[in-house]
Short mmCIF file of C-alpha atoms and ligand atoms in Angstrom, two decimals:
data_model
loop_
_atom_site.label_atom_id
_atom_site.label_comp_id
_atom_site.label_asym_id
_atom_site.label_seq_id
_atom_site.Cartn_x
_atom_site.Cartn_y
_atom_site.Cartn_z
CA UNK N 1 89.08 89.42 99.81
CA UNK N 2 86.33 90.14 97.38
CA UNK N 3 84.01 93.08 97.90
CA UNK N 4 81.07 92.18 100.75
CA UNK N 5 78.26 91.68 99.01
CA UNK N 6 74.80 93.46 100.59
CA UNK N 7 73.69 91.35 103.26
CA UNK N 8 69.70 89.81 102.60
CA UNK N 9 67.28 91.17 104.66
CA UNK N 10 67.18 87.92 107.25
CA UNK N 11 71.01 88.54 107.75
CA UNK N 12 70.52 92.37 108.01
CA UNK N 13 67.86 91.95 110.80
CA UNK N 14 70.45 89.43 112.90
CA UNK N 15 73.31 92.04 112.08
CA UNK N 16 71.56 94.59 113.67
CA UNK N 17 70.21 92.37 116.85
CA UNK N 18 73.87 91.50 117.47
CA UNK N 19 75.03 95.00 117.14
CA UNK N 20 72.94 95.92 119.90
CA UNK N 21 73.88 93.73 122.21
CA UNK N 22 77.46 94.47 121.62
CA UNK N 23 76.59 98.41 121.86
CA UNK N 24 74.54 97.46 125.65
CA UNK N 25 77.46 95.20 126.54
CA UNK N 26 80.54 97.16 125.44
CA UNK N 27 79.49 100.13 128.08
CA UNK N 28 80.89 98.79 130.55
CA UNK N 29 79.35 96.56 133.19
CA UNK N 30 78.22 92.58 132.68
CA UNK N 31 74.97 92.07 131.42
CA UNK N 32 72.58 89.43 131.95
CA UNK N 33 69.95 88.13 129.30
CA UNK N 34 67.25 89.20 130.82
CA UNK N 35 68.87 93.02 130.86
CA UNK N 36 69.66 92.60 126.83
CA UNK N 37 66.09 90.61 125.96
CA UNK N 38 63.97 94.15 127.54
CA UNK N 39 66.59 96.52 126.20
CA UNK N 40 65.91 94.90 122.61
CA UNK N 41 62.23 93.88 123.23
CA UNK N 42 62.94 90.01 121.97
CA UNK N 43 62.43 87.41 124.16
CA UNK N 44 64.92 85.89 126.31
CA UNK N 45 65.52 82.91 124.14
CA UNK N 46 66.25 84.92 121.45
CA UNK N 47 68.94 86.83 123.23
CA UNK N 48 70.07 82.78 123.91
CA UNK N 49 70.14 83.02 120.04
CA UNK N 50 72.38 86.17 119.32
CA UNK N 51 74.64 85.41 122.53
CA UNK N 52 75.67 82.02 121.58
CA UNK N 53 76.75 83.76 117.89
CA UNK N 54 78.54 86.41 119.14
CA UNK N 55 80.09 84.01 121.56
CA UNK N 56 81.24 81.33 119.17
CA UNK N 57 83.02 84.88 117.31
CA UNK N 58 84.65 85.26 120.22
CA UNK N 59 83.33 88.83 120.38
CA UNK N 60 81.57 88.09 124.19
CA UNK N 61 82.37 85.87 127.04
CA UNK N 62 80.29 84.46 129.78
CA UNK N 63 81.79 86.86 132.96
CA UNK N 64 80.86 84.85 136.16
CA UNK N 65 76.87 84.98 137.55
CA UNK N 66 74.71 86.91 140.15
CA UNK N 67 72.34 85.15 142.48
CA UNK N 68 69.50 87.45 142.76
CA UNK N 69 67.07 84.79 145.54
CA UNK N 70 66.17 81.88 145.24
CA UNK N 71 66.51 79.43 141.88
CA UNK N 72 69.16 79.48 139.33
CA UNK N 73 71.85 81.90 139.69
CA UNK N 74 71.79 84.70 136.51
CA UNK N 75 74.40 84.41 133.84
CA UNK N 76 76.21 87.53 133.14
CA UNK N 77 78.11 88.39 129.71
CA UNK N 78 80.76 90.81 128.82
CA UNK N 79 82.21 92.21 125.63
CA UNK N 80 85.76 90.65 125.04
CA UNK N 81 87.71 94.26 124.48
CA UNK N 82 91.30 92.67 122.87
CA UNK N 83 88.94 89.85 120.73
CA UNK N 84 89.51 92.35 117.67
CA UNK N 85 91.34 96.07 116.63
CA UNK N 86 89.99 98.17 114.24
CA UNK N 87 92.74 101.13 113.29
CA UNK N 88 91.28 104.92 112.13
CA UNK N 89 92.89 107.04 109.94
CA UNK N 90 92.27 110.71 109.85
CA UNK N 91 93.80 113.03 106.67
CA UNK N 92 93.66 116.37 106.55
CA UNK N 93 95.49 118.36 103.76
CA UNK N 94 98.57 118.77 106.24
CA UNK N 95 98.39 116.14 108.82
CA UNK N 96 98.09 112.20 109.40
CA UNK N 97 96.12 111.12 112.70
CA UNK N 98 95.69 107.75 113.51
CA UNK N 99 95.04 105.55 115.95
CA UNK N 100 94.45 102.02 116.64
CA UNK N 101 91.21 101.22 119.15
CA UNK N 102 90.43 97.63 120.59
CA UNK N 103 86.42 96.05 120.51
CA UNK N 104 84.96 98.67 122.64
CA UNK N 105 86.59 101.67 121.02
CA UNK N 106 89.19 102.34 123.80
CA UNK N 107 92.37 104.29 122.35
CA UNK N 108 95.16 100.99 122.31
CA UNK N 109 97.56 104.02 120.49
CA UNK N 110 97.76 106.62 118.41
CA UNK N 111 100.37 108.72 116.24
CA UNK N 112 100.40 111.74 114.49
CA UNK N 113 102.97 113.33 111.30
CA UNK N 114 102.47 116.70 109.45
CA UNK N 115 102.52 115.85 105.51
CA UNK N 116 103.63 119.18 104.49
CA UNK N 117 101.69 120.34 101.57
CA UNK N 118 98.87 117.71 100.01
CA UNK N 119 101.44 115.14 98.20
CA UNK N 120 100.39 113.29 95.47
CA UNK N 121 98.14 110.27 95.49
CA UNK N 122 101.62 108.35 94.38
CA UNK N 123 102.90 109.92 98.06
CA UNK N 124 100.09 109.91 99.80
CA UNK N 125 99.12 106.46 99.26
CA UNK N 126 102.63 105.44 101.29
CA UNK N 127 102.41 107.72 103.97
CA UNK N 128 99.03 106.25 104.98
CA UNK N 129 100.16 102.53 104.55
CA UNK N 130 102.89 103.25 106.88
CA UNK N 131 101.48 105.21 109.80
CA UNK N 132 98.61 102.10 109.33
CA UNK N 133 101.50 99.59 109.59
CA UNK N 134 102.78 100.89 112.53
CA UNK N 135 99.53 101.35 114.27
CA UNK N 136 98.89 97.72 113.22
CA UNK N 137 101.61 96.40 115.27
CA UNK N 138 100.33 97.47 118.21
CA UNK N 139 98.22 95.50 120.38
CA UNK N 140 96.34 92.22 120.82
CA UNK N 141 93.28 90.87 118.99
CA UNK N 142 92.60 90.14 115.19
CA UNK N 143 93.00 93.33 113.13
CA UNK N 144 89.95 93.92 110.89
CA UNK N 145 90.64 96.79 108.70
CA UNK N 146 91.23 100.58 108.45
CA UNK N 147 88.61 103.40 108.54
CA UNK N 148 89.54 106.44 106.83
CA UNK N 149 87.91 109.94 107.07
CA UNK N 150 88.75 112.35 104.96
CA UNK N 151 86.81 116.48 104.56
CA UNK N 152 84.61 115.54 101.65
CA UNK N 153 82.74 114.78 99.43
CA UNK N 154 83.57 111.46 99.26
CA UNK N 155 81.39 108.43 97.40
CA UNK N 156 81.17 106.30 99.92
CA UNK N 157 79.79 103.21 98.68
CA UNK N 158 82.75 103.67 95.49
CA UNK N 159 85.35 104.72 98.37
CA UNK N 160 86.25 107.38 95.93
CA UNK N 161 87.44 111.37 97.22
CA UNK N 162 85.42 113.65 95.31
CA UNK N 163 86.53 117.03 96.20
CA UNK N 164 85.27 120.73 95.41
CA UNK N 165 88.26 122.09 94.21
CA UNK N 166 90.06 122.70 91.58
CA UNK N 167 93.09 122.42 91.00
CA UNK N 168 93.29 119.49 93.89
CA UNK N 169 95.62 116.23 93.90
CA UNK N 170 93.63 113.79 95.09
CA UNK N 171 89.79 114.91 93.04
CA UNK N 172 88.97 111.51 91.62
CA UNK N 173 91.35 109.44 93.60
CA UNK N 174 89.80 105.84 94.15
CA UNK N 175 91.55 106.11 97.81
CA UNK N 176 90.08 103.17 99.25
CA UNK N 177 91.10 100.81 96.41
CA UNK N 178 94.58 102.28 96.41
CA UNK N 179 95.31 101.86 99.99
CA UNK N 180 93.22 98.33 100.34
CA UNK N 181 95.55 97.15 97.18
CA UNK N 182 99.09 98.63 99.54
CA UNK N 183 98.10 97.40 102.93
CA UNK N 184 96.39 93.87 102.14
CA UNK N 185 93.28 95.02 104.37
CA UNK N 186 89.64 96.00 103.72
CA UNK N 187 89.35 99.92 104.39
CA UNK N 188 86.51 102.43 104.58
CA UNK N 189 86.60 105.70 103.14
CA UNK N 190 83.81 108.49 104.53
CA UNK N 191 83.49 111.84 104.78
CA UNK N 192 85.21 113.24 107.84
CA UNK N 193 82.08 114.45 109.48
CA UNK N 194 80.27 111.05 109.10
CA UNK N 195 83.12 109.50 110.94
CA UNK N 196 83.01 111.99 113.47
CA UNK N 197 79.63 111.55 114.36
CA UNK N 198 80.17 107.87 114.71
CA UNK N 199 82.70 108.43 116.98
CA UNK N 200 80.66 110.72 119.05
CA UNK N 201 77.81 108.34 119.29
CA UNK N 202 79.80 105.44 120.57
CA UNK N 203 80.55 107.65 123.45
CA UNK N 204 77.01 109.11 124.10
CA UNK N 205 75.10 105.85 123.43
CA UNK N 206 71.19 107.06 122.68
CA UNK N 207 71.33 110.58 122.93
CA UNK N 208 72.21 111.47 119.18
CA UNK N 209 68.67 110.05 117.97
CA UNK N 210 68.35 113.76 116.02
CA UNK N 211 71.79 115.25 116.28
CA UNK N 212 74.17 117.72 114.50
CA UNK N 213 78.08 117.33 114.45
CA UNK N 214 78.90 121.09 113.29
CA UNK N 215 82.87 119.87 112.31
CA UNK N 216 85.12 122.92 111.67
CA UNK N 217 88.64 121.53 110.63
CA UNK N 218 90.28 123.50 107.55
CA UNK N 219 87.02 123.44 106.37
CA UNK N 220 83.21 123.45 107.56
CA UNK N 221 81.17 120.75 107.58
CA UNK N 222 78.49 118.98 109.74
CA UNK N 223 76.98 114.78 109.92
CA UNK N 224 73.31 114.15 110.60
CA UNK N 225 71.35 112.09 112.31
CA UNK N 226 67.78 111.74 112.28
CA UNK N 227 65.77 109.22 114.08
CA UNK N 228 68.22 107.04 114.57
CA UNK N 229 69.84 106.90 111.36
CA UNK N 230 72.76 108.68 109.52
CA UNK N 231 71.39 110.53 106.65
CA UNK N 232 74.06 110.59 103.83
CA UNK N 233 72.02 112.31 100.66
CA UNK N 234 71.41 111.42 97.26
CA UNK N 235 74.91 112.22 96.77
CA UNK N 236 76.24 110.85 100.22
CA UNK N 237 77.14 114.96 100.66
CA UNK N 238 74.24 115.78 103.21
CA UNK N 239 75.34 118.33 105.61
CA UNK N 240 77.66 120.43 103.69
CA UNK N 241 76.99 123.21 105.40
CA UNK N 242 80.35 124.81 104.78
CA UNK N 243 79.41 125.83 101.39
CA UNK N 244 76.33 127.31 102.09
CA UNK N 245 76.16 131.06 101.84
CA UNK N 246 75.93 133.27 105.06
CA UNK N 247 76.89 136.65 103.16
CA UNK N 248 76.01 137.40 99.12
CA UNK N 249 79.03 139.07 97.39
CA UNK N 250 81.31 137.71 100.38
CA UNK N 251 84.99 136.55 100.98
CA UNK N 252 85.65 134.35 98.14
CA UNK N 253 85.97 130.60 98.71
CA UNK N 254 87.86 127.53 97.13
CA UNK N 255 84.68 126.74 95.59
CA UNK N 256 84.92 129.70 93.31
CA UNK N 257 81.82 131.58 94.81
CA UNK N 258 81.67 133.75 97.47
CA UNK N 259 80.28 134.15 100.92
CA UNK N 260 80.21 130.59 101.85
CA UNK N 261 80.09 130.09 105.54
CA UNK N 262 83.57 128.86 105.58
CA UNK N 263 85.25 130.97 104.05
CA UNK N 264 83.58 134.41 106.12
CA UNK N 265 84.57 132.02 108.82
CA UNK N 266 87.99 131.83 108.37
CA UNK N 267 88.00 135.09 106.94
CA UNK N 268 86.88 136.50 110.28
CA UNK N 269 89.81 134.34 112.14
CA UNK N 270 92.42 135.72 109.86
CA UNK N 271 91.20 139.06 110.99
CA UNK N 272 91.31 138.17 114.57
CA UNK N 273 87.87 138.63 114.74
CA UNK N 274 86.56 135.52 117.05
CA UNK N 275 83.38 137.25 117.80
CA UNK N 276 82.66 136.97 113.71
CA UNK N 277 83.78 133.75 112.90
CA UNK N 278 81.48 132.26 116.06
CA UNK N 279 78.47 134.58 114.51
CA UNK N 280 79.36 132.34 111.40
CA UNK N 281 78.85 129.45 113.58
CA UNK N 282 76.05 130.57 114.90
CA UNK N 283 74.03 131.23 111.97
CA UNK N 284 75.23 127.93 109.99
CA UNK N 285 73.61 126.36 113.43
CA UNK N 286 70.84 128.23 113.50
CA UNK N 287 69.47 127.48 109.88
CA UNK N 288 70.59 123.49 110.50
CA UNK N 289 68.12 123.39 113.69
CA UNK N 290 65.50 125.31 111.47
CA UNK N 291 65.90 123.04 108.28
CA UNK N 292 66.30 119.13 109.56
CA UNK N 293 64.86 119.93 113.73
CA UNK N 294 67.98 118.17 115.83
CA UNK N 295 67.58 118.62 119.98
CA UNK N 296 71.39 118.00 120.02
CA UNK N 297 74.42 120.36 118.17
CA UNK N 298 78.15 118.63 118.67
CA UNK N 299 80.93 121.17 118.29
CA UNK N 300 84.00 118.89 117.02
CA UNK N 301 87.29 119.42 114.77
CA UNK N 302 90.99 120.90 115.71
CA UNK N 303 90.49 124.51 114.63
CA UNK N 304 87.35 124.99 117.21
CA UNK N 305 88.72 124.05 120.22
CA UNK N 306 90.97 127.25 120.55
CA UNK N 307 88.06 128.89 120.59
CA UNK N 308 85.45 127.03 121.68
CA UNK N 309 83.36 128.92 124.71
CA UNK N 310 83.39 131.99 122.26
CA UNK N 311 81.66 129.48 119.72
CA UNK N 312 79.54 127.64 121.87
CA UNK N 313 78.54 130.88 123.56
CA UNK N 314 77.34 132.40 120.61
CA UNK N 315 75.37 129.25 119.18
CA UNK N 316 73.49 128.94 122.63
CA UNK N 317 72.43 132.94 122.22
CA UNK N 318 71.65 132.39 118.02
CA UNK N 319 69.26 129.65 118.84
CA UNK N 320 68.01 130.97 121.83
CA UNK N 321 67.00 133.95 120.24
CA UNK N 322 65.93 132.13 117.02
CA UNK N 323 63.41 130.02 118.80
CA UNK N 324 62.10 132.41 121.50
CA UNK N 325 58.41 132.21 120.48
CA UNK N 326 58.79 128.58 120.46
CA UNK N 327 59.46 127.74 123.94
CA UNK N 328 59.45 123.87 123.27
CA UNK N 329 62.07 123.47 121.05
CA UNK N 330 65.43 122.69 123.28
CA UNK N 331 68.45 122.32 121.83
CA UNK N 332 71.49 120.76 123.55
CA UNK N 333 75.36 122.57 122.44
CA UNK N 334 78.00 120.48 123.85
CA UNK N 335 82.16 120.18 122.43
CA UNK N 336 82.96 116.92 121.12
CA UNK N 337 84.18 114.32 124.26
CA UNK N 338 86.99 113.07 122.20
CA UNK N 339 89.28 116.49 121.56
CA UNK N 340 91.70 115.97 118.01
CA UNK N 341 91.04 111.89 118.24
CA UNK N 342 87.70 112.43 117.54
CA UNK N 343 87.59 111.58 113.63
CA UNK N 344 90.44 108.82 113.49
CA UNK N 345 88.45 106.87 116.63
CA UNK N 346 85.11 107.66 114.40
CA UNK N 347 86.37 105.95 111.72
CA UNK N 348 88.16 103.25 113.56
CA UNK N 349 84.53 102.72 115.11
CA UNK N 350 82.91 102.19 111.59
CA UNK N 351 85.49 99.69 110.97
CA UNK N 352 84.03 98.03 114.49
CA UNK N 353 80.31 98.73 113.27
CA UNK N 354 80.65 96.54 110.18
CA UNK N 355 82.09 93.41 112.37
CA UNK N 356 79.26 94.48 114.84
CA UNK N 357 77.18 93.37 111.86
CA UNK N 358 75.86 96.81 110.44
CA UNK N 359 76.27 97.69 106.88
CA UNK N 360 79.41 99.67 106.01
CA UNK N 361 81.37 100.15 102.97
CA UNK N 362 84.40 98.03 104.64
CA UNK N 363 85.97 96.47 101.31
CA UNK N 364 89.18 94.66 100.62
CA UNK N 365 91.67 94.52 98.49
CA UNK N 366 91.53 92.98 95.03
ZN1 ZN A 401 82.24 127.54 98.96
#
């Protein structure tokens, strides 16, 4: 499959119509036009338009009708969950989390394998083919491609892992390409925070219109999203919180400077000092609210969870006290709804996204 090229703008506008329909519809409960036509402001017959393509896909199904009085009865339509699987890889420098989600993002199966110490792309490469291949066998509906998040930075249009330091394995690797070529699917490579917040969003539809995902894995990190959209940066490395500096002269970090958020964080946890390392939470939060203005803060990633009411405790007090002359900013804290599954289903759900008809950097092999 050649690389998608950028859809035109007609195309773009239908993509996104569709994908809303699919995002009302995959909630849950049947929907009827009417419902979809006010939900998207277009008029019923264009709803006709967009249901009859995502229909002929296969994507949605007419489920049964409603008489609501007199005339004709109401046509309902559902999502068609097993029409198409999407599986989400998630790599961290010692572990391999995947799983393999149907059309509405539901969990079909997941597996997880400790990779030691970061092999080399020549190893790597294998070991995520293979937990793919056996996620692939698993359940029904047309398998579309794997999504792949990864701690950052990663180019995301190139599907190339950047990295900060040195010496590091995988700085440079083109990991998409390499793992498209092995597995004979398109993949997506992002950043693991990006993914992350996808994830999150497909379980709090419309609430993360201005959001932070504050992810704290081995490393610190955080996803925006601001009106609506996912800011990625000139450099697709927006949100890097992690390697912003909470203390000068600090514990060093694997950047090679010091005081960087994440490394006083972990500092403090090697010290036993939970109190500390949520203060570095806190403050990372804190200056995020005050620089980009979010009225929701996710806490996500494996190492926060142990310690989570510490951390959310002490992010609620940081901004409460930050913005106490300014009684109408309210900011929401809440943990992450999807526990450790969180970035593999986020990426699975990007893989969804770009059959949904929204632009991703899904590309296949060759
Ligand atoms: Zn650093």
């Amino acid at each position: 499959m050649p690389p998608m090229p950028s859809p035109r703008p007609l195309e773009r506008v239908a993509g996104a119509h569709d994908a809303a329909v699919l995002a009302i519809a995959r909630r849950g409960e049947p929907v009827s036009r009417a419902e979809l036509a006010e939900a998207l402001a277009v008029t019923p017959q264009a709803i006709s338009k967009i249901l009859a393509r995502l229909m002929e896909r296969g994507l949605m199904a007419e489920a049964g009708t409603l008489v609501l009085g007199p005339g004709k009865p109401t046509t309902l339509y559902r999502v068609v969950p097993t029409s198409r699987r999407a599986i989400g890889l998630h790599l961290t420098r010692r572990r391999l989390h995947g799983v393999v989600v149907d059309l509405t993002g539901e969990i079909i199966e997941r597996r997880e394998q400790e990779i030691g110490a970061p092999p080399p792309i020549p190893e790597l490469i294998p070991a995520l083919a293979a937990q793919a291949r056996e996620l692939a066998a698993q359940g029904p509906g047309e398998l579309l491609g794997v999504g792949l998040g990864m701690p950052g930075p990663v180019d995301w249009p190139a599907g190339v892992y950047r990295g900060t330091s040195t010496p590091d394995p995988w700085r440079g690797a083109p990991i998409r390409a390499l793992l498209a070529a092995e597995l004979g699917l398109p993949v997506l490579l992002d950043h693991d925070s990006r993914a992350a917040l996808v994830g999150e969003a497909w379980s709090q539809p419309d609430l993360l219109r201005n959001a932070a995902l504050l992810l704290v894995e081995d490393g610190l990190g955080a996803a925006l999203s601001l009106e609506g959209t996912t800011v990625r940066g000139a450099h697709f490395q927006a949100g890097e919180v992690g390697h912003t500096v909470v203390r000068m002269d600090g514990a060093a970090c694997t950047c090679g400077r010091r005081g960087c958020a994440q490394a006083e964080y972990h500092a403090a946890l090697a010290a036993g000092d939970e109190a500390a390392a949520a203060r570095v939470l806190a403050t990372v939060v804190l200056d995020l609210v005050r620089t980009v203005d979010v009225d929701r803060v996710i806490l996500g990633g494996r190492t926060v969870y142990a310690q989570h009411e510490t951390s959310m405790d002490a992010i609620r007090t940081a901004l409460h006290e930050g913005f106490a002359a300014e009684p109408w900013v309210h900011v929401e804290v809440m943990l992450s709804t999807r526990g450790t599954d969180l970035i593999a289903v986020g990426a699975a759900c990007q893989v969804l996204e770009h059959e949904y008809g929204l632009p991703q950097a899904l590309v296949g092999p060759g």
